[in-house]
XYZ file of C-alpha atoms in Angstrom:
691
model
C 0.423 46.584 -21.789
C 2.162 45.496 -25.178
C 3.981 42.375 -24.758
C 7.495 42.900 -22.945
C 10.354 43.062 -25.202
C 13.151 43.621 -22.772
C 15.102 45.999 -24.882
C 16.829 48.362 -22.973
C 15.760 52.281 -23.435
C 18.611 54.656 -23.945
C 17.426 56.746 -20.824
C 18.706 56.971 -17.308
C 16.217 56.833 -14.415
C 16.450 55.914 -10.814
C 14.050 53.074 -9.396
C 13.177 52.354 -5.771
C 13.611 49.118 -4.895
C 11.335 48.122 -1.749
C 12.229 46.035 0.947
C 11.610 42.515 1.349
C 8.809 43.216 3.955
C 7.196 46.034 2.186
C 3.297 45.814 2.015
C 0.809 48.018 1.058
C -3.063 47.755 1.783
C -4.001 46.138 -1.740
C -1.273 43.048 -0.856
C -3.165 42.463 2.542
C -6.452 42.384 0.907
C -5.186 40.084 -1.835
C -3.326 37.475 0.893
C -6.884 37.475 3.031
C -8.867 36.821 -0.412
C -6.322 34.065 -1.681
C -7.026 32.596 1.741
C -10.463 31.853 1.601
C -10.392 31.608 -2.166
C -7.456 29.263 -3.062
C -5.519 27.875 -0.392
C -2.915 26.360 -2.462
C -2.355 30.001 -4.154
C -2.547 31.500 -0.573
C 0.444 29.029 0.782
C 2.381 29.654 -2.237
C 2.388 33.479 -2.023
C 2.551 33.736 1.757
C 5.675 32.902 2.355
C 7.001 33.903 -0.929
C 10.439 35.490 -1.908
C 10.696 36.651 -4.950
C 14.596 35.736 -6.641
C 14.235 36.952 -10.055
C 11.655 39.677 -10.087
C 10.400 42.195 -7.527
C 8.252 45.084 -7.354
C 9.813 48.955 -7.533
C 8.518 52.224 -8.259
C 9.251 54.785 -11.139
C 10.561 58.461 -10.383
C 7.272 59.511 -10.312
C 6.069 56.564 -7.637
C 4.267 54.500 -10.426
C 4.755 50.758 -9.880
C 7.651 48.808 -12.216
C 9.357 45.493 -11.682
C 13.026 44.955 -11.367
C 14.823 42.243 -13.261
C 17.243 40.991 -10.689
C 19.532 39.120 -12.893
C 19.960 41.946 -15.306
C 19.666 44.800 -13.140
C 17.194 46.966 -15.009
C 12.956 47.455 -15.240
C 10.954 44.539 -16.791
C 8.663 47.592 -18.366
C 10.296 50.397 -20.253
C 7.498 52.607 -19.154
C 8.780 55.287 -16.296
C 5.648 57.455 -15.851
C 2.068 57.106 -15.378
C 0.892 58.479 -18.842
C 3.394 55.934 -20.407
C 1.935 52.955 -18.322
C -2.006 53.908 -19.508
C -0.832 54.628 -22.727
C 0.547 50.882 -22.961
C -2.378 49.350 -21.604
C -4.786 51.163 -23.576
C -2.734 50.456 -26.919
C -2.980 46.585 -25.784
C -6.366 46.587 -25.313
C -7.476 48.179 -28.568
C -5.023 45.613 -30.472
C -6.222 42.388 -29.036
C -5.534 39.578 -31.358
C -8.367 36.532 -31.811
C -8.513 33.088 -33.662
C -11.371 31.374 -35.019
C -11.912 28.065 -36.419
C -14.849 28.080 -38.772
C -15.960 24.771 -40.230
C -16.402 24.586 -44.204
C -19.522 22.687 -43.511
C -20.826 26.135 -41.500
C -20.674 27.982 -44.594
C -23.629 26.537 -46.928
C -21.084 24.202 -48.695
C -20.460 20.604 -48.870
C -20.083 18.133 -51.734
C -23.030 17.020 -53.225
C -22.432 13.052 -52.041
C -21.919 14.278 -48.444
C -25.306 15.878 -48.826
C -26.788 12.937 -50.058
C -25.340 11.137 -47.434
C -26.134 13.136 -44.250
C -29.320 15.118 -45.419
C -30.467 15.733 -41.831
C -27.489 17.359 -40.770
C -26.695 19.337 -43.997
C -30.510 20.719 -43.518
C -29.456 21.993 -39.957
C -26.395 23.397 -40.886
C -28.018 25.057 -44.047
C -30.863 26.219 -41.583
C -28.503 28.178 -39.452
C -26.451 29.532 -42.479
C -29.368 31.127 -44.120
C -30.031 34.448 -42.696
C -27.153 34.137 -40.374
C -24.256 35.903 -39.590
C -22.012 33.976 -41.903
C -24.301 34.530 -45.026
C -24.726 38.434 -43.978
C -20.875 38.880 -43.969
C -20.497 36.652 -46.746
C -17.533 34.760 -45.439
C -16.585 31.777 -47.563
C -13.327 29.092 -46.714
C -11.800 31.056 -49.515
C -12.568 34.415 -48.189
C -12.311 35.645 -44.460
C -12.202 39.357 -45.365
C -14.926 40.268 -43.401
C -13.037 39.239 -40.260
C -9.847 41.097 -41.359
C -11.174 44.082 -39.587
C -13.352 42.803 -36.948
C -13.469 44.203 -33.665
C -15.879 43.759 -30.714
C -16.005 45.145 -27.005
C -17.559 41.322 -26.349
C -14.807 38.980 -25.585
C -16.247 35.536 -25.207
C -12.714 34.171 -23.925
C -9.608 35.551 -23.536
C -6.273 33.824 -22.890
C -3.623 36.068 -21.268
C -0.510 35.182 -20.986
C 1.965 37.250 -18.411
C 0.642 38.905 -15.269
C 3.355 41.333 -14.016
C 1.658 44.155 -12.438
C -1.629 43.168 -13.710
C -2.704 46.489 -14.551
C -3.841 45.042 -18.400
C -6.424 42.678 -16.385
C -8.560 45.553 -14.496
C -8.260 47.887 -17.781
C -9.876 44.661 -19.968
C -12.409 44.556 -17.323
C -13.417 48.383 -17.629
C -12.954 48.278 -21.237
C -14.644 45.269 -22.674
C -17.673 42.604 -21.703
C -15.609 39.142 -21.123
C -17.294 36.068 -20.654
C -14.196 33.883 -19.541
C -10.802 34.429 -18.711
C -7.736 32.508 -18.680
C -4.511 33.338 -17.370
C -1.086 31.740 -17.580
C 2.031 32.943 -15.481
C 4.621 30.571 -15.548
C 6.888 32.786 -12.828
C 5.459 32.863 -9.218
C 7.628 36.158 -9.060
C 5.456 37.884 -11.874
C 2.153 36.733 -10.095
C 3.380 37.907 -6.662
C 4.416 41.396 -8.022
C 0.457 41.759 -8.893
C -0.338 41.626 -5.549
C 0.770 45.149 -4.680
C -1.077 46.491 -7.597
C -4.277 44.616 -8.593
C -7.225 43.940 -6.649
C -7.715 40.154 -7.038
C -11.041 39.969 -5.237
C -12.651 42.740 -7.507
C -11.382 40.615 -10.542
C -12.738 37.277 -9.401
C -15.991 38.753 -8.426
C -16.632 40.341 -11.796
C -16.299 36.730 -13.339
C -18.776 34.871 -10.342
C -21.783 35.265 -12.265
C -23.384 32.332 -13.805
C -22.310 33.433 -17.167
C -18.737 33.892 -16.984
C -15.385 32.049 -15.316
C -11.900 32.478 -14.813
C -9.025 30.203 -14.682
C -5.574 30.890 -12.881
C -2.938 29.087 -13.611
C 0.610 29.999 -11.777
C 4.063 28.614 -11.833
C 2.991 25.505 -14.017
C 4.895 24.196 -16.940
C 3.581 24.591 -20.590
C 2.173 21.388 -20.664
C 0.391 21.130 -17.318
C -0.904 24.749 -18.352
C -2.531 23.549 -21.539
C -4.077 20.353 -19.703
C -5.480 22.477 -16.827
C -6.781 25.372 -19.007
C -8.676 22.262 -21.475
C -10.039 20.803 -17.996
C -11.127 24.427 -17.118
C -12.725 25.002 -20.660
C -14.215 21.913 -20.963
C -16.087 22.377 -17.637
C -17.851 25.546 -19.107
C -18.135 24.618 -22.943
C -15.139 23.385 -24.975
C -16.495 25.325 -28.147
C -15.183 28.478 -26.318
C -11.747 26.890 -27.965
C -13.193 27.574 -31.797
C -13.376 31.613 -30.991
C -11.111 33.159 -28.589
C -8.704 36.504 -27.931
C -5.311 36.536 -27.085
C -3.392 38.920 -25.176
C 0.504 38.241 -24.527
C 1.467 40.565 -22.078
C 4.763 39.046 -20.835
C 6.833 37.096 -23.719
C 8.194 34.406 -21.610
C 9.646 31.627 -23.529
C 6.935 29.313 -21.575
C 4.041 31.474 -22.976
C 5.973 31.318 -26.413
C 5.656 27.426 -25.939
C 2.221 27.463 -24.981
C 1.225 29.800 -27.474
C 2.530 27.619 -30.082
C 0.944 24.385 -28.834
C -2.583 26.000 -27.884
C -4.222 25.108 -31.421
C -3.179 21.484 -31.156
C -3.992 21.500 -27.858
C -7.550 22.508 -28.417
C -8.128 20.306 -31.458
C -7.369 17.252 -29.830
C -9.439 17.998 -27.287
C -12.409 18.818 -29.566
C -11.876 15.500 -31.392
C -11.230 13.414 -28.330
C -14.867 14.621 -26.883
C -16.192 13.876 -30.421
C -17.699 11.555 -32.292
C -19.991 11.569 -35.596
C -22.951 12.999 -35.879
C -26.595 11.191 -36.226
C -26.111 9.755 -39.529
C -22.433 8.910 -39.148
C -23.527 7.454 -35.893
C -26.791 5.298 -36.827
C -24.561 3.118 -39.259
C -22.366 1.979 -36.278
C -25.515 1.399 -34.006
C -26.984 -0.541 -36.882
C -23.997 -2.573 -37.466
C -23.271 -3.118 -33.986
C -27.310 -4.802 -33.644
C -26.223 -6.545 -36.828
C -23.131 -8.237 -35.354
C -25.616 -9.219 -32.004
C -28.031 -10.487 -34.382
C -25.119 -12.885 -35.657
C -24.159 -13.906 -32.380
C -20.544 -12.891 -32.730
C -18.277 -13.058 -30.207
C -17.672 -10.005 -28.138
C -14.147 -8.886 -26.156
C -15.058 -10.133 -22.712
C -12.212 -8.290 -20.790
C -10.191 -11.190 -20.046
C -6.631 -10.710 -20.417
C -4.216 -13.517 -22.160
C -2.463 -15.635 -19.659
C 0.725 -17.180 -21.747
C 3.495 -14.522 -22.662
C 2.148 -12.451 -25.765
C 4.348 -10.678 -28.107
C 2.594 -8.852 -30.989
C 3.962 -7.337 -34.526
C 1.918 -4.859 -35.149
C 2.047 -3.815 -38.834
C 0.954 -0.726 -40.341
C 1.643 0.170 -44.258
C 3.840 2.959 -43.658
C 6.473 3.656 -45.995
C 9.095 2.034 -43.523
C 7.426 -1.370 -44.090
C 9.006 -1.571 -47.634
C 12.545 -2.265 -45.609
C 11.001 -4.146 -42.647
C 8.682 -6.647 -43.846
C 11.484 -9.491 -44.393
C 12.159 -9.241 -40.845
C 8.194 -9.644 -39.989
C 8.933 -12.914 -42.389
C 11.565 -14.323 -40.316
C 10.300 -14.004 -37.224
C 6.618 -14.519 -37.866
C 6.432 -17.816 -35.970
C 7.499 -16.084 -32.995
C 5.071 -13.543 -32.686
C 1.076 -12.584 -33.281
C 1.287 -11.096 -36.694
C -1.555 -8.163 -36.365
C -2.196 -6.809 -39.562
C -3.857 -3.179 -39.477
C -6.207 -2.513 -42.482
C -4.445 -1.735 -45.792
C -1.160 -3.533 -44.298
C -2.617 -6.938 -45.047
C -1.798 -6.616 -49.004
C 1.779 -6.420 -48.792
C 1.852 -9.252 -46.387
C 0.013 -11.260 -48.104
C 2.257 -10.401 -51.364
C 5.071 -11.357 -49.374
C 3.576 -14.458 -48.461
C 3.171 -13.929 -44.970
C -0.388 -14.914 -43.576
C -1.142 -12.695 -40.570
C -2.862 -14.263 -37.437
C -5.205 -11.015 -37.504
C -6.596 -8.192 -39.571
C -7.830 -5.386 -37.939
C -10.197 -3.520 -39.440
C -12.576 -0.641 -37.820
C -13.957 1.684 -40.421
C -17.732 1.801 -40.985
C -17.617 1.909 -44.555
C -14.499 -0.723 -44.927
C -16.971 -3.384 -47.087
C -18.105 -0.689 -49.583
C -14.441 -0.885 -50.763
C -14.389 -4.532 -51.371
C -11.015 -4.756 -50.227
C -11.478 -8.660 -49.531
C -12.034 -9.546 -53.207
C -9.064 -8.170 -54.267
C -6.977 -10.471 -51.883
C -6.429 -14.419 -52.791
C -9.492 -15.817 -50.727
C -7.433 -18.758 -49.451
C -5.188 -17.034 -48.003
C -7.492 -14.873 -46.774
C -9.315 -17.591 -45.004
C -6.630 -18.426 -42.720
C -6.687 -15.155 -40.871
C -8.893 -14.217 -37.967
C -10.767 -10.747 -38.508
C -10.671 -8.426 -35.201
C -12.926 -5.604 -35.883
C -14.661 -3.266 -34.438
C -18.520 -3.251 -33.603
C -19.363 -0.519 -36.228
C -17.895 -2.611 -38.757
C -20.854 -4.213 -41.054
C -21.069 -8.254 -40.839
C -20.933 -8.561 -44.522
C -17.236 -9.185 -44.548
C -17.230 -11.732 -42.008
C -17.620 -14.502 -44.269
C -14.288 -13.892 -46.074
C -12.242 -15.168 -42.701
C -11.676 -17.740 -40.769
C -13.215 -16.512 -37.756
C -14.569 -12.748 -36.518
C -13.849 -11.204 -33.142
C -15.552 -8.338 -32.008
C -14.123 -5.403 -30.070
C -16.835 -2.403 -28.806
C -15.647 0.792 -29.308
C -15.843 3.654 -26.923
C -18.368 6.153 -27.231
C -20.174 4.530 -29.806
C -23.837 4.212 -29.556
C -23.639 0.153 -30.808
C -21.718 -0.315 -27.418
C -24.274 0.649 -25.504
C -26.457 -2.159 -26.238
C -24.583 -5.100 -24.513
C -24.195 -5.045 -20.729
C -21.233 -4.031 -18.865
C -19.803 -7.687 -18.787
C -18.628 -6.586 -22.637
C -16.051 -3.573 -22.244
C -15.359 -1.276 -24.536
C -12.033 -0.150 -25.769
C -10.783 3.388 -26.380
C -8.450 4.934 -28.512
C -9.552 3.386 -31.441
C -9.523 6.384 -33.705
C -8.801 8.057 -35.889
C -6.543 5.307 -37.676
C -6.691 1.578 -37.829
C -3.150 1.475 -36.056
C -4.879 3.172 -33.068
C -7.657 0.269 -33.086
C -4.711 -2.486 -33.273
C -2.769 -0.947 -30.620
C -5.512 -0.743 -28.280
C -6.817 -3.870 -29.051
C -3.491 -5.832 -28.188
C -3.434 -3.591 -24.801
C -6.538 -4.754 -23.940
C -5.655 -8.521 -24.533
C -3.152 -8.144 -22.296
C 0.228 -8.024 -24.921
C 3.409 -7.913 -23.171
C 5.658 -6.966 -25.831
C 4.827 -4.889 -29.202
C 7.065 -4.485 -31.979
C 5.355 -1.493 -34.451
C 6.263 -2.067 -38.267
C 5.074 0.604 -40.500
C 3.226 2.427 -37.828
C 5.032 5.549 -39.169
C 2.398 8.697 -38.744
C 4.099 10.193 -41.664
C 7.134 9.805 -44.101
C 10.765 11.041 -44.704
C 10.617 14.282 -46.462
C 12.938 12.434 -49.587
C 9.677 9.353 -49.480
C 7.545 9.707 -52.370
C 4.519 8.606 -50.899
C 3.118 8.250 -47.536
C 2.356 4.526 -47.639
C 4.323 1.075 -48.135
C 4.486 -0.156 -51.730
C 1.867 -2.982 -52.670
C -0.900 -1.227 -50.913
C -4.217 -0.702 -51.902
C -2.986 3.298 -51.926
C -0.995 2.193 -55.099
C -3.956 2.535 -57.304
C -6.264 5.025 -55.509
C -7.671 7.924 -56.989
C -5.992 10.467 -54.269
C -2.899 11.964 -53.917
C -0.566 10.602 -51.512
C 2.584 12.358 -52.205
C 4.709 13.385 -49.353
C 5.315 17.034 -50.438
C 1.346 17.710 -50.718
C 0.778 17.016 -46.980
C -0.066 19.812 -44.486
C 3.250 21.081 -43.220
C 4.037 19.351 -39.335
C 7.250 18.165 -39.497
C 8.125 15.815 -36.773
C 11.271 14.175 -35.245
C 12.326 10.761 -36.913
C 12.385 7.359 -35.137
C 15.949 7.391 -36.488
C 16.739 11.044 -37.061
C 15.145 11.817 -39.954
C 12.670 14.770 -40.363
C 9.370 13.128 -40.757
C 6.279 14.889 -42.857
C 3.023 14.293 -41.821
C -0.968 15.534 -41.694
C -3.771 16.566 -39.292
C -5.216 13.187 -39.369
C -1.707 11.375 -38.428
C -0.550 13.838 -35.812
C -3.678 13.067 -34.154
C -3.558 9.571 -34.509
C 0.368 9.716 -33.205
C -0.977 11.820 -30.403
C -3.564 8.946 -29.466
C -0.985 6.275 -29.665
C 1.292 7.957 -27.310
C -1.567 8.339 -24.615
C -2.699 4.888 -25.020
C 1.356 4.129 -24.502
C 1.636 6.000 -21.586
C -1.767 4.356 -20.188
C 0.289 0.748 -20.431
C 3.959 1.422 -19.374
C 4.492 -2.162 -18.077
C 4.274 -3.224 -22.030
C 7.440 -3.501 -23.991
C 7.067 -1.095 -26.685
C 9.376 -0.782 -29.885
C 9.233 1.280 -32.853
C 11.165 -0.348 -35.591
C 11.872 1.748 -38.990
C 12.310 5.417 -40.008
C 8.809 6.697 -39.058
C 7.752 9.618 -36.363
C 9.380 9.245 -33.110
C 6.692 7.540 -30.470
C 7.350 8.820 -26.907
C 7.184 5.523 -24.903
C 8.894 3.290 -27.289
C 12.320 2.326 -27.763
C 13.846 3.403 -31.157
C 14.955 0.394 -33.288
C 16.594 0.052 -36.688
C 15.410 -3.002 -38.075
C 19.072 -3.664 -39.438
C 19.959 -4.070 -35.881
C 16.981 -6.623 -35.441
C 17.859 -9.149 -32.754
C 19.126 -12.421 -33.639
C 16.635 -13.972 -31.567
C 13.295 -12.829 -29.875
C 13.137 -14.162 -26.302
C 11.442 -15.953 -24.748
C 9.998 -18.038 -27.695
C 6.015 -17.474 -27.561
C 3.448 -20.955 -27.749
C 2.185 -19.496 -30.894
C -0.664 -22.000 -31.368
C -1.791 -22.117 -27.686
C -1.388 -18.452 -27.637
C -4.036 -18.127 -30.461
C -6.224 -20.204 -28.234
C -5.433 -18.068 -25.613
C -6.823 -14.706 -27.262
C -10.013 -16.522 -28.536
C -10.819 -17.362 -25.056
C -11.036 -13.655 -24.391
C -13.919 -13.225 -26.374
C -17.672 -14.732 -26.009
C -21.254 -14.577 -27.035
C -23.134 -15.263 -23.811
C -25.619 -12.691 -24.580
C -29.477 -12.847 -25.347
C -29.778 -11.442 -28.774
C -33.557 -11.451 -28.087
C -33.832 -9.615 -24.940
C -30.928 -6.879 -26.229
C -32.887 -6.359 -29.316
C -36.018 -5.964 -27.015
C -34.494 -3.493 -24.827
C -32.947 -1.143 -27.748
C -36.681 -1.146 -29.355
C -38.321 -0.091 -25.967
C -36.021 1.068 -23.097
C -33.638 2.556 -25.131
C -35.787 4.137 -27.777
C -37.778 5.629 -24.550
C -34.547 7.330 -23.588
C -33.840 8.977 -26.950
C -37.456 10.447 -26.813
C -36.946 11.577 -23.384
C -33.877 13.179 -24.529
C -35.073 14.869 -27.285
C -38.203 16.149 -24.861
C -35.106 17.765 -22.332
C -33.445 19.394 -25.288
C -36.849 20.747 -26.801
C -37.113 22.659 -23.261
C -34.552 25.174 -24.424
C -36.715 26.610 -27.233
C -38.393 28.207 -24.198
C -35.277 30.373 -23.423
C -35.179 33.911 -24.603
C -31.517 35.482 -24.144
C -31.109 38.937 -25.156
C -27.428 39.538 -25.139
C -24.389 37.393 -26.504
C -23.254 36.636 -23.034
C -26.819 35.093 -22.449
C -26.777 33.064 -25.351
C -23.208 31.655 -24.471
C -24.971 30.857 -21.080
C -28.201 29.015 -22.728
C -25.410 27.315 -24.704
C -23.329 25.893 -22.149
C -26.472 24.234 -20.689
C -27.413 22.634 -24.058
C -23.575 21.559 -23.758
C -24.211 19.675 -20.447
C -27.430 18.400 -21.206
C -26.554 16.594 -24.559
C -23.640 14.946 -22.831
C -26.189 13.391 -20.217
C -25.561 9.833 -19.333
C -22.353 9.753 -21.514
C -20.544 7.297 -18.979
C -23.535 5.504 -18.389
C -24.009 1.503 -19.597
C -26.797 1.122 -21.568
C -27.743 4.880 -21.976
C -28.147 5.450 -26.103
C -28.675 8.932 -26.794
C -25.344 10.727 -25.747
C -23.377 8.658 -28.041
C -25.903 8.439 -30.813
C -27.052 11.780 -31.101
C -24.409 14.331 -29.084
C -21.924 15.329 -31.649
C -24.400 16.450 -34.245
C -26.000 18.806 -31.492
C -22.350 19.937 -30.520
C -22.182 21.066 -34.003
C -25.494 23.143 -33.514
C -23.828 24.677 -30.249
C -20.409 25.495 -32.161
C -22.507 27.110 -35.237
C -24.812 29.275 -32.690
C -21.520 30.229 -30.773
C -19.780 31.667 -33.342
C -22.372 33.407 -35.595
C -24.102 35.040 -32.434
C -20.567 35.704 -30.960
C -19.957 37.743 -34.705
C -23.222 39.293 -34.863
C -23.308 43.068 -35.084
C -24.756 43.908 -31.667
C -26.793 41.914 -28.905
C -30.082 42.627 -30.870
C -29.040 40.813 -33.954
C -27.655 37.873 -31.937
C -31.030 37.404 -30.146
C -32.877 37.258 -33.464
C -30.481 35.032 -34.791
C -31.129 32.565 -31.557
C -34.832 32.980 -31.924
C -34.302 31.474 -35.753
C -32.107 28.870 -34.166
C -34.910 27.550 -32.247
C -36.939 26.831 -34.875
C -33.979 24.894 -36.641
C -33.594 22.782 -33.387
C -36.997 21.964 -33.280
C -36.934 20.825 -37.031
C -33.663 19.009 -36.662
C -34.841 17.158 -33.516
C -38.148 16.033 -35.124
C -36.155 14.859 -38.315
C -33.803 12.806 -36.364
C -36.681 11.150 -34.314
C -38.606 10.272 -37.417
C -35.540 8.798 -39.143
C -34.800 6.676 -35.738
C -38.017 5.027 -36.073
C -37.081 3.609 -39.830
C -33.718 2.799 -38.062
C -35.262 0.743 -35.729
C -37.356 -0.991 -38.232
C -34.427 -1.937 -40.449
C -32.580 -3.836 -37.384
C -35.153 -6.083 -37.012
C -35.361 -6.942 -40.642
C -33.474 -10.149 -42.157
C -31.874 -8.600 -44.700
C -29.041 -6.153 -44.194
C -29.950 -2.853 -45.302
C -27.039 -0.203 -46.975
C -26.744 2.856 -44.539
C -24.400 4.752 -47.001
C -26.602 5.993 -49.761
C -23.946 7.018 -52.271
C -20.605 5.864 -52.176
C -17.451 6.261 -54.707
C -14.796 3.775 -53.904
C -11.566 6.022 -53.624
C -9.572 2.778 -54.708
């Protein structure tokens, strides 16, 4: 059925409302089924009494639902013929969403190709002769998809159940692999128990290549979380191409629909890392940091009261920087990336500078500062950062990045730190939380800028002279609620960064979090206008002793020789075995789109082997490149004209996979050799500083 609008018809009909104890054979069968299938659902419906919506019948005996609050039918459909027509119309006019990365379309700037030749060759191999090429899809032209329709549905999200007749009709007319259903109102699931044979619906999805997810009575946020959990257990790539049917247009369904794209994107980003050529740089720098015997975070917490001023370079820093200067002796000043420039210009020497980017050293930021001042600052960096910048700082202390291949080198006595991406403020917040901070004031951690601002960053940062467009009005139009009431404009990366920060704050509720100035509102933080900053911060910290205490949270009690030997032998063998397992999938010969998705789901599970295992290198070094391979094949095979075309494309992709694995393996041998060399090797072949 089409989405119910609840607009009353100018018609007079008599509906028959069934008594509370009404039952029928379908209802009894459903109770028996859910009792064995899902005890929670069975318990919810066995004693349920409808309060808002009840099953009733039309004059011709066809089913309907009475909206008790408004005393009118939920469906303005009063004959079996009208019901069947509405169902058929909704099934014929399904909407679909698709996310195609521009790199999948045979493009990419020359610098990217130069720095990522292996990944580019793989993606180009899939593009040549593939569905994207045949349909002439480009980032600027998706015309071929405007009239696209298919009887094959890899994933459909359905909002609203009601009578549920649309579910059985969909199964009759379409070949569906995965189905996720959300009904926020238990009454409108209960009504379907009289009309929908749920056992048959579930049996349809109980083959190895299918799956069903039923979410009943949950809030929109809970529903999104449950759905992502379900899709992650199958194959998260499904979120890049799916169909939607909004059957009942409830407020909760509207909210989920409005949030689902962001939810999917965050889930994909949080499960991803870089492809091989990106990750190998992190592995190389991690190994070089270990060769230099740098101290790494041991997991120890500070013993003294710890107040931190975490400073980002958002525009609100312009107004709040004088307050940092006023109270700098009563807090540990933690500069995040580019924030160090305005701090030093304001004669504020931070205690720590946070660096988290693999390419930071290529920008030569340190050489732009007063080197004597910089020598008073301790560097807090991720293990993926080049040791070339260490010499500019007083000391260097290292945190290990979660899910990075370099973090598999040390043993479990050196824990990794989560949520350090996508921006450097995420790293600063997570590092302080892991160190045991008690109280955090966020300055310039804005994740956007007020609409009336000119730029997205504070004055006196290296963005001032950068060859990029930093104007607020040119950013992606995500508008957020401001910390002090303004409307904040942000972009995709900063929005992701904000969500990551809020997740981290929820993880550490005992910390006092204060968001200073006008940026995006951060859930879990107290809002504070810097004009209302307290006259005194209590208790007063013992700064010198606290800095000593922080340094005790790091050590270099490891054997560089043993670690690098383990990499060259045991972990190198892990990579070889990982590749051999993946090459086994080239023996697969799927003949249909659904069989292809099943094989891809198995590859997806295989590439994540050992990802939570200490000292297991392959999944963090290699998995995301293969995820791009999986997503690419999923999209192109699903969009193919028919099963035969999809199967031919899959056969071609096996040749690409074999070549891709061999290219990575050969390059990995060179990487192992370079790690052992005395002199540092530059990992990026072609770099143009943006500043």
